[in-house]
mmCIF file of C-alpha atoms in Angstrom:
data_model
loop_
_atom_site.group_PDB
_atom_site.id
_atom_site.type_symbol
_atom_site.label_atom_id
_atom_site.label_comp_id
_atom_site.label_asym_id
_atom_site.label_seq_id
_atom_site.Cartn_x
_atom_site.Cartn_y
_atom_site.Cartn_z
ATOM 1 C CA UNK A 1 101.918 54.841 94.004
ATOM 2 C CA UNK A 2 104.782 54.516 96.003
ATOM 3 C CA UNK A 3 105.510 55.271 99.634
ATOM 4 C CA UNK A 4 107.548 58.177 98.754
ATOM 5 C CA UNK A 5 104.824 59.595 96.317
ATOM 6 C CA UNK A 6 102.210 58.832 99.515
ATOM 7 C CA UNK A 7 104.618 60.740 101.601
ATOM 8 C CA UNK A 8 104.536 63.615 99.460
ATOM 9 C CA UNK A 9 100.940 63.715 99.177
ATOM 10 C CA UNK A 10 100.177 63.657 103.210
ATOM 11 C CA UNK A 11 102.861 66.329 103.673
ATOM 12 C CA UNK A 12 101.888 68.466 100.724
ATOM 13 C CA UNK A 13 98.223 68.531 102.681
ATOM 14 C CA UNK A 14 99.585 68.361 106.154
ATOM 15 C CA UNK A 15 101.315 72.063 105.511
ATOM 16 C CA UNK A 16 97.885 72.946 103.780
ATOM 17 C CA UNK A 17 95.540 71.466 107.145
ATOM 18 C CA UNK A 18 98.491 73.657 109.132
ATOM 19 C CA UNK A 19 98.526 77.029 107.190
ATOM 20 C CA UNK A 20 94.814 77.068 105.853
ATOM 21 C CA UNK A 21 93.800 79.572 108.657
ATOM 22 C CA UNK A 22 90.055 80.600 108.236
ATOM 23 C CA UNK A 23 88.688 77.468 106.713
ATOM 24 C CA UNK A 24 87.869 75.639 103.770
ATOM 25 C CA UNK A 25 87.357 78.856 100.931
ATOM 26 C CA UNK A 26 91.030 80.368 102.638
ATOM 27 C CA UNK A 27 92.813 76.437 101.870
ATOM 28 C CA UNK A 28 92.008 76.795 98.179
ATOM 29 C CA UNK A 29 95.067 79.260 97.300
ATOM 30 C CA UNK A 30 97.105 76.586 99.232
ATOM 31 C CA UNK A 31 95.549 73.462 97.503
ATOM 32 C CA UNK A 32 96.267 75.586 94.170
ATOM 33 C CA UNK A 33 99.630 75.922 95.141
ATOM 34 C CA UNK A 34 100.764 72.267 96.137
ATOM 35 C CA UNK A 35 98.469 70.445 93.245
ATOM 36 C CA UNK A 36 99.029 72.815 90.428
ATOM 37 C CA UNK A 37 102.295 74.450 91.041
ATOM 38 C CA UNK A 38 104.729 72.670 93.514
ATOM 39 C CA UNK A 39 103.690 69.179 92.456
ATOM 40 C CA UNK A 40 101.626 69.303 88.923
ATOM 41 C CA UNK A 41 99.333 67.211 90.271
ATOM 42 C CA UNK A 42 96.888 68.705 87.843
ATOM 43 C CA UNK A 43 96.630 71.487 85.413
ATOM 44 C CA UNK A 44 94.484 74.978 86.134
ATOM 45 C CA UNK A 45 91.925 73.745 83.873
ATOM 46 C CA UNK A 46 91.166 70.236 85.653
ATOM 47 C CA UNK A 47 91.575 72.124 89.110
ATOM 48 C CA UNK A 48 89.053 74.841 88.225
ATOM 49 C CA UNK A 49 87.052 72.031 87.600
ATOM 50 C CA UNK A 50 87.278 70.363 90.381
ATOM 51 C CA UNK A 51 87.155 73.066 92.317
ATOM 52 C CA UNK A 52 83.451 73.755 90.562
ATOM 53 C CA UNK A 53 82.204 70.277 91.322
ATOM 54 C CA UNK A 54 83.438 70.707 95.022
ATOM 55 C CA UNK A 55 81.341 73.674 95.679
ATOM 56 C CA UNK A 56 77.901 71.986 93.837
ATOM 57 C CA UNK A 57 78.766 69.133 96.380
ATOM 58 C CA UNK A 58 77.540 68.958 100.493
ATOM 59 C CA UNK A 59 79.988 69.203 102.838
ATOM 60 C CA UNK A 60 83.164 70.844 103.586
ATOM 61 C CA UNK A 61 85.393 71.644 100.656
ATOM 62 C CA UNK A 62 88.058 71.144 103.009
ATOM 63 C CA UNK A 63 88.131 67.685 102.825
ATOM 64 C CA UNK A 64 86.025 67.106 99.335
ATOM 65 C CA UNK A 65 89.206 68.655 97.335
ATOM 66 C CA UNK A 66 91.506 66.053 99.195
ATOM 67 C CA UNK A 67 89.499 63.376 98.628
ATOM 68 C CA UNK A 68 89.281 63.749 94.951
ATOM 69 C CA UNK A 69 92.559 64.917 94.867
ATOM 70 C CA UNK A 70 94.365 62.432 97.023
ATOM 71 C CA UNK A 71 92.130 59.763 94.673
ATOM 72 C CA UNK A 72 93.559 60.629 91.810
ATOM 73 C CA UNK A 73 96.671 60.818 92.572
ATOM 74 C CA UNK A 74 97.291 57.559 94.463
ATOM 75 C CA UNK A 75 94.151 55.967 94.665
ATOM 76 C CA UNK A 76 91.976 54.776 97.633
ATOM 77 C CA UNK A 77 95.270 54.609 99.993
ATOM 78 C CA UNK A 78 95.646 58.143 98.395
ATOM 79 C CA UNK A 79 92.126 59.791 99.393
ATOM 80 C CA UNK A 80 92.356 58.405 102.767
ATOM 81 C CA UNK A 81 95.971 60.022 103.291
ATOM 82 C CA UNK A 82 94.785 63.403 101.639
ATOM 83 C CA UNK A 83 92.165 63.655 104.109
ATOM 84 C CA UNK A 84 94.110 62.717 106.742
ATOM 85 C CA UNK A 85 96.747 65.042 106.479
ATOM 86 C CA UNK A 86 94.144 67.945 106.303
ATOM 87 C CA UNK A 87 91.788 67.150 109.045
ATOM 88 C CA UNK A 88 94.844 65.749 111.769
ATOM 89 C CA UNK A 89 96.020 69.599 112.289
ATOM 90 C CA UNK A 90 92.323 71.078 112.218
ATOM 91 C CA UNK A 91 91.243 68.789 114.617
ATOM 92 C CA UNK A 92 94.550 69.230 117.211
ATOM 93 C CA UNK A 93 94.343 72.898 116.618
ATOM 94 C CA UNK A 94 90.694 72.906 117.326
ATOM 95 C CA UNK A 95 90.861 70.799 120.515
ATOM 96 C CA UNK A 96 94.622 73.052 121.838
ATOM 97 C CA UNK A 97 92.524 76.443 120.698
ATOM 98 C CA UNK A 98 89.128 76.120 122.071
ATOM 99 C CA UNK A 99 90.839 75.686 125.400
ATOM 100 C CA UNK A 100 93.119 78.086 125.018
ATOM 101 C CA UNK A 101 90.317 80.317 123.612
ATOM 102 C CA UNK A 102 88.061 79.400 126.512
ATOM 103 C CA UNK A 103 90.331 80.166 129.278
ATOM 104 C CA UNK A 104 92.253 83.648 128.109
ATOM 105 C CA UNK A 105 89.100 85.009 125.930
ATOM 106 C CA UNK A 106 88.734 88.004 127.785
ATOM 107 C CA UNK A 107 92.952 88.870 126.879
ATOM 108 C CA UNK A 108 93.015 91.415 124.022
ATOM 109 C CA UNK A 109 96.224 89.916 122.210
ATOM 110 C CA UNK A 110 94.062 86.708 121.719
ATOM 111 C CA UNK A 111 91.490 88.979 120.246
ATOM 112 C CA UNK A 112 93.547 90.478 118.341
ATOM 113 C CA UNK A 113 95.371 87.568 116.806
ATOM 114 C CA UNK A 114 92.016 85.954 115.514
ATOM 115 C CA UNK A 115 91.150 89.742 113.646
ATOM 116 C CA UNK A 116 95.322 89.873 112.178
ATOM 117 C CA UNK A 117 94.907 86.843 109.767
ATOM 118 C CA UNK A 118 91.572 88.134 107.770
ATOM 119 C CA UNK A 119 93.299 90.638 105.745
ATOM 120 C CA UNK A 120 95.911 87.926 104.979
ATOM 121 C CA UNK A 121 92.988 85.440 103.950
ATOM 122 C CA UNK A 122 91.794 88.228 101.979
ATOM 123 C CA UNK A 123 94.733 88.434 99.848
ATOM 124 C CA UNK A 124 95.115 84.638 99.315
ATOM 125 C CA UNK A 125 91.355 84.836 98.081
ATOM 126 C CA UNK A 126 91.930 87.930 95.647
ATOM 127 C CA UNK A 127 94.664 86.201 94.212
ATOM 128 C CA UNK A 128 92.902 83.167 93.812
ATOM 129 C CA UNK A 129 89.477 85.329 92.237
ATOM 130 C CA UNK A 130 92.484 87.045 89.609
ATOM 131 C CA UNK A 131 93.544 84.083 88.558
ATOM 132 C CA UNK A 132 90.336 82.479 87.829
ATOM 133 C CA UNK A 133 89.294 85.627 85.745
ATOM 134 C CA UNK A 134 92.313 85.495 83.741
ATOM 135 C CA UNK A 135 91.637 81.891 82.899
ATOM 136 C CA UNK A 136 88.140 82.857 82.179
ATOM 137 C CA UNK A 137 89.201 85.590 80.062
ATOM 138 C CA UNK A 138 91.356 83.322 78.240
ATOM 139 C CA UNK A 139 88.703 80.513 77.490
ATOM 140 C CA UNK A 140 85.561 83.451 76.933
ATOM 141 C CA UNK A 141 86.546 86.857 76.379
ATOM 142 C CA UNK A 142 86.410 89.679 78.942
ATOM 143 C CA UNK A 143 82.886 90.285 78.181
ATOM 144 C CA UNK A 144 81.389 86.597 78.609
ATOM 145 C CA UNK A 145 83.513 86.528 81.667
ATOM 146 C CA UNK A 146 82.444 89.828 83.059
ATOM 147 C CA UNK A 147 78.361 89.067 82.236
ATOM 148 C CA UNK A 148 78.771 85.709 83.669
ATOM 149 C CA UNK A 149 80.274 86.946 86.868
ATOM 150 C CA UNK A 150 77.648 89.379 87.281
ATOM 151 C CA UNK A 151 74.737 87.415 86.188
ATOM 152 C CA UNK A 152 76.181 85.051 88.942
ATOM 153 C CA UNK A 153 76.936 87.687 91.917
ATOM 154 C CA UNK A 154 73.795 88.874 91.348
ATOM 155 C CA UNK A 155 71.834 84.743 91.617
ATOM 156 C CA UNK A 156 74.197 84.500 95.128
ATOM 157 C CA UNK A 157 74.101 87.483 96.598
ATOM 158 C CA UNK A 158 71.000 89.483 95.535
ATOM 159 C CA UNK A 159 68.962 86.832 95.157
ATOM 160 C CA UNK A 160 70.141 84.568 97.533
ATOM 161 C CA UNK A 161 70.729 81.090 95.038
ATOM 162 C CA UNK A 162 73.350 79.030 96.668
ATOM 163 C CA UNK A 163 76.206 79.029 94.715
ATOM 164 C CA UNK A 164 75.753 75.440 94.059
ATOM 165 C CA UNK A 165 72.743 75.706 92.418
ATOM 166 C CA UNK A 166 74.182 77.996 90.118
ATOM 167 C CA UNK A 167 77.448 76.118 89.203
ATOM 168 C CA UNK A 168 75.029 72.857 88.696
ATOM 169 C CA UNK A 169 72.777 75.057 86.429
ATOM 170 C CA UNK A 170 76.031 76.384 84.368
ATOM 171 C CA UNK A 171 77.086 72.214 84.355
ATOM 172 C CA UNK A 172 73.753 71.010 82.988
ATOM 173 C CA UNK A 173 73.762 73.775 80.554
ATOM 174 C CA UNK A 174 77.490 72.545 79.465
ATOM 175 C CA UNK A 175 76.167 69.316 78.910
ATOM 176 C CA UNK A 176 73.271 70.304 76.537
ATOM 177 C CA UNK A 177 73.726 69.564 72.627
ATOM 178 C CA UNK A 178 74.997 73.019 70.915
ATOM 179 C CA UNK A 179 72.231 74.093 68.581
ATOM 180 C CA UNK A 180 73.520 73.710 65.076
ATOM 181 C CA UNK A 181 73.472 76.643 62.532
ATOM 182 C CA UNK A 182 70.783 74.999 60.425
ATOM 183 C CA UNK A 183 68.484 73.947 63.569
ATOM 184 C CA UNK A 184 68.565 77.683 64.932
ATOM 185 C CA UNK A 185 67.249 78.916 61.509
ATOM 186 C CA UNK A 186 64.633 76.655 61.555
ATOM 187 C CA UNK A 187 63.815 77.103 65.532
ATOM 188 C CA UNK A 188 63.522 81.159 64.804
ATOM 189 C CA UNK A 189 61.585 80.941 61.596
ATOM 190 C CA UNK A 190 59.050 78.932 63.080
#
């Protein structure tokens, strides 16, 4: 990978570590947006999938998608500069904030400014949750989407499975052998 191609991979996460307000789940719109669109990077399939495999993972998806991503597309040097760009502007923010924070938290503007950028992380994430059903729609149908989404909401939020667990469950189901039409007949007349 050239320098040029490096450069455009830190700066394509530097603007995502800048404007990924609210943390790692609000930066996946963003990481969308540079991989898939802006750069083609990867197609929706391959992120989706990546995306899946970052959430069954520890850690912070904030730096696990620009790992992977920075890895793939320019290597070692690649990862390391992905990561970089992402983390340099959390961490300065972080250290400039906190103080900030510390020292004017009783002002009501600074309140106030904290509570103004949920609804816009809100959006980014219902876009984000649209598009995914659309390309599950696509790949299963409306009602294999719909069941698996609530058989799903209902493992992570009723019954309190981390989501992990349930994306590694859907994975090692994925990678079972399909059940041919002859071994099904035999399985049920058993």
């Amino acid at each position: 990978m050239t320098t040029s191609q490096q450069g455009k991979l830190f700066f394509s996460f530097l603007r995502i570590g800048l404007l990924g307000f609210g943390g790692g789940p609000s930066m996946i719109p963003l990481v969308h947006q540079e991989v898939v669109k802006r750069h083609a990077w990867m197609r929706d399939e391959e992120f989706a999938d990546v995306l899946a495999i970052a959430n069954t993972l520890p850690g912070p998806i904030a730096t696990k998608m620009p790992g992977y991503i920075g890895f793939r597309v320019g290597g070692t040097l690649g990862c390391i500069n992905a990561v970089l760009a992402v983390i340099l502007p959390m961490i300065i923010a972080m250290i400039l904030m906190l103080g900030l924070f510390s020292r004017y938290r009783d002002v009501s503007w600074i309140h106030g400014m904290g509570q103004g950028v949920v609804p816009v992380v809100m959006v980014m994430m219902g876009q984000l949750t649209w598009d995914f059903l659309n390309k599950s729609r696509m790949a299963l149908g409306w009602a294999a989407s719909l069941i698996m989404a609530g058989v799903a909401g209902g493992l992570i939020y009723w019954l309190g499975i981390h989501p992990g667990l349930v994306i590694g469950a859907l994975l090692a189901a994925a990678l079972l052998p399909p059940l041919t039409q002859g071994k099904a007949v035999k399985e049920v007349t058993r």
